[in-house]
Tab-separated table of C-alpha atoms in Angstrom:
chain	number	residue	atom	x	y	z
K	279	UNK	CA	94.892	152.456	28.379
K	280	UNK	CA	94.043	149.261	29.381
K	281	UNK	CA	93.035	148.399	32.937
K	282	UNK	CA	95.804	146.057	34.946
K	283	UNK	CA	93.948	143.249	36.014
K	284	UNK	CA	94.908	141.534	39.911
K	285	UNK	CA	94.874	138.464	40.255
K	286	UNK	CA	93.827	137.147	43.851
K	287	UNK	CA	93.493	133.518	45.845
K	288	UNK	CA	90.120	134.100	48.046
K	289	UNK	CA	90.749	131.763	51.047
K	290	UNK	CA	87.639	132.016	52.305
K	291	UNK	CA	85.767	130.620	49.670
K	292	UNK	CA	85.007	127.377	48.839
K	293	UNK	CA	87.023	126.857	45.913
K	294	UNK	CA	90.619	128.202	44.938
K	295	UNK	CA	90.091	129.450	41.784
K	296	UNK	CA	92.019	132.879	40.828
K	297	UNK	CA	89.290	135.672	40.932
K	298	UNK	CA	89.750	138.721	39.089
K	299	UNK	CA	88.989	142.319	40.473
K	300	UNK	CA	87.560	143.876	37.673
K	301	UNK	CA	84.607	141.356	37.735
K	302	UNK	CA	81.622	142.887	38.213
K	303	UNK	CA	79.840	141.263	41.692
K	304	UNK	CA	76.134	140.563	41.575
K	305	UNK	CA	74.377	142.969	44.266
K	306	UNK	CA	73.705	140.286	46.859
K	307	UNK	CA	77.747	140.205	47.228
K	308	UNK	CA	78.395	143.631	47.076
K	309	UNK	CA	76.141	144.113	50.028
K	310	UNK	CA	78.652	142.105	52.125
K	311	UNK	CA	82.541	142.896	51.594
K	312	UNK	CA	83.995	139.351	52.102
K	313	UNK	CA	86.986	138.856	53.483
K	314	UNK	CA	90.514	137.858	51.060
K	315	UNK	CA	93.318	136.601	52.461
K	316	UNK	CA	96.134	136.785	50.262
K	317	UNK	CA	98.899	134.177	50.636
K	318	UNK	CA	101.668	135.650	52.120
K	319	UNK	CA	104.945	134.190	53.246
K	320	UNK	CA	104.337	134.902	56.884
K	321	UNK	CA	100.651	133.204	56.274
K	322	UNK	CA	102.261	129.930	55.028
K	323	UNK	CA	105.707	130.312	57.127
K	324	UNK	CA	103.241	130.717	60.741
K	325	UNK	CA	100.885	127.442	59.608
K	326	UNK	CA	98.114	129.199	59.064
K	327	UNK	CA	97.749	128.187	55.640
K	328	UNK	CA	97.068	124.462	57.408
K	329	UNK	CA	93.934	125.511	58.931
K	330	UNK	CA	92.539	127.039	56.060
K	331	UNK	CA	88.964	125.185	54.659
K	332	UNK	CA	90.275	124.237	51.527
K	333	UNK	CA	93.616	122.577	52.945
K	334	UNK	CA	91.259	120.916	55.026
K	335	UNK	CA	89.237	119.189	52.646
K	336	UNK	CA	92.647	117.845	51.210
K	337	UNK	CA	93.735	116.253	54.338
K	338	UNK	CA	91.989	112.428	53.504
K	339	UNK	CA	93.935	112.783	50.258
K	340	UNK	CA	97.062	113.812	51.310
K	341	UNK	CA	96.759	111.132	54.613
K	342	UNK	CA	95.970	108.332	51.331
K	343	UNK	CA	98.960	109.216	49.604
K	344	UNK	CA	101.514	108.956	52.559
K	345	UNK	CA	99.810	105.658	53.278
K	346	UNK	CA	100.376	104.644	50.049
K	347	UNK	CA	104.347	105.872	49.540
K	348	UNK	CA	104.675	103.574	52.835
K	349	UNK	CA	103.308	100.541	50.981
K	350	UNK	CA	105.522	101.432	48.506
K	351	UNK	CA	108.399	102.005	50.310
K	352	UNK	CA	107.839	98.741	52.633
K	353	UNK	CA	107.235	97.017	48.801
K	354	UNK	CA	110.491	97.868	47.288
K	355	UNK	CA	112.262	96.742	50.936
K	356	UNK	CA	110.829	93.336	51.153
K	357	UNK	CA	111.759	93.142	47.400
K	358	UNK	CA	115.134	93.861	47.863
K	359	UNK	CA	115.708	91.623	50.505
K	360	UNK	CA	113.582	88.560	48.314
K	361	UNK	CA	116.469	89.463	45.699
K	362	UNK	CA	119.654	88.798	47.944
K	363	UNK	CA	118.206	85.786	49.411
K	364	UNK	CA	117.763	84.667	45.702
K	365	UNK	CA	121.121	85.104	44.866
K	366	UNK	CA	122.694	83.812	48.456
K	367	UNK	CA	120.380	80.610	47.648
K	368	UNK	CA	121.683	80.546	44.588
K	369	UNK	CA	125.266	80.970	45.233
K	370	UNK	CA	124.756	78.096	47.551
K	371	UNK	CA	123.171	75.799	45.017
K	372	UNK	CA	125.778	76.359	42.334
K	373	UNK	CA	128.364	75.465	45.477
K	374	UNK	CA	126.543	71.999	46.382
K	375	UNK	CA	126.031	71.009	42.333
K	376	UNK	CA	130.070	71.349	41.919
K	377	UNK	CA	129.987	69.218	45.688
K	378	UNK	CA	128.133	66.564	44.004
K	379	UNK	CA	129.798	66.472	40.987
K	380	UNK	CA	133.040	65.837	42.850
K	381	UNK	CA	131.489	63.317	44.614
K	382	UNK	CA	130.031	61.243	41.696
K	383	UNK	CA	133.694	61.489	40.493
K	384	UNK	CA	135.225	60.124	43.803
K	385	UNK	CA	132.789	57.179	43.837
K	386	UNK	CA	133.811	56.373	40.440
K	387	UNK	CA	137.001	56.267	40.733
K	388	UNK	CA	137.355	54.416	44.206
K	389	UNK	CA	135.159	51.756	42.722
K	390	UNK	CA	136.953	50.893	39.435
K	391	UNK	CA	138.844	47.351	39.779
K	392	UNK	CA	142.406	48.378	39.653
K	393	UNK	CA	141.582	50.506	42.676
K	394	UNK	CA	139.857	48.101	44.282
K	395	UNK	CA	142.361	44.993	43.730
K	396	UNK	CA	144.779	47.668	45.120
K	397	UNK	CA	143.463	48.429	48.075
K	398	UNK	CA	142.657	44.677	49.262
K	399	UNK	CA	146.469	43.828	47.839
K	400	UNK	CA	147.452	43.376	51.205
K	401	UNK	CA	144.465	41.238	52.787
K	402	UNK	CA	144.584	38.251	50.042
K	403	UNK	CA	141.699	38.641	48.078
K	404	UNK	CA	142.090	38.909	44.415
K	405	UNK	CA	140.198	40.168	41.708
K	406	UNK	CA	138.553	37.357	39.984
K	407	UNK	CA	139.946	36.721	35.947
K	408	UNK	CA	137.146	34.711	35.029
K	409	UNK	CA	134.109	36.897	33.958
K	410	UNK	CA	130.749	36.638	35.621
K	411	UNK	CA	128.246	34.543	34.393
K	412	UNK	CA	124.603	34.902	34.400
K	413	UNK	CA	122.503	32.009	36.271
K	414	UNK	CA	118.841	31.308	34.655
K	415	UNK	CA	116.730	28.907	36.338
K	416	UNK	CA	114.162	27.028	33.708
K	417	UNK	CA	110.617	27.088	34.879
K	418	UNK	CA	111.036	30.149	36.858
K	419	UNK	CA	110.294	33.103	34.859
């Protein structure tokens, strides 16, 4: 029959590779019976798991990578708020070119002659029939 082979996380080493049983150990480690930890649900529920050496050397890299979701985060904020003062800026544009479109038209129409002669019916002063003329001076360039 073949042999079941179990595999175990050994904690206390340096690295978390899985480490089979059935391994034959050189003699200088046989000498010593080190010490496995397995993971158990009470070992990650009571923090233990936290202290451990090789959860320690992953606390720079784990500390980066919160840093850097932050920047992220704080990123996509500021770009959100660059986008709806975009579009409130250019709500407000779209509201001042129709502004000054009405306004060209006003101007044009209070200045055209019949609107004019009308509105200075009552003062005396009449639009002139004869056209204008243009004055050149010889000499004078």
């Amino acid at each position: 029959m073949e042999e079941e082979q179990k595999i175990e996380f050994d904690i206390a080493a340096d690295t978390a590779f899985p480490v089979a049983e059935s391994q034959e150990k050189s003699p200088e480690t046989s000498a010593k019976p080190a010490k496995k930890k397995r993971f158990s649900l009470s070992y990650v529920l009571a923090g233990r798991i936290l202290g451990s050496k090789n959860i320690i050397k992953q606390w720079p890299l784990a500390l980066m990578m919160l840093a850097y979701s932050f920047l992220l985060i704080a990123n996509r904020y500021s770009i959100e708020n660059l986008t709806i003062e975009n579009k409130r800026l250019q709500r407000e544009i779209d509201e001042l070119r129709v502004r000054q479109i009405q306004n060209r038209c006003d101007y044009m129409n209070a200045t055209m002659l019949t609107e004019v002669s009308e509105k200075l019916k009552g003062t005396g002063i009449k639009a002139g029939t004869t056209p204008s003329l243009k004055i050149t001076i010889k000499g004078k360039r």
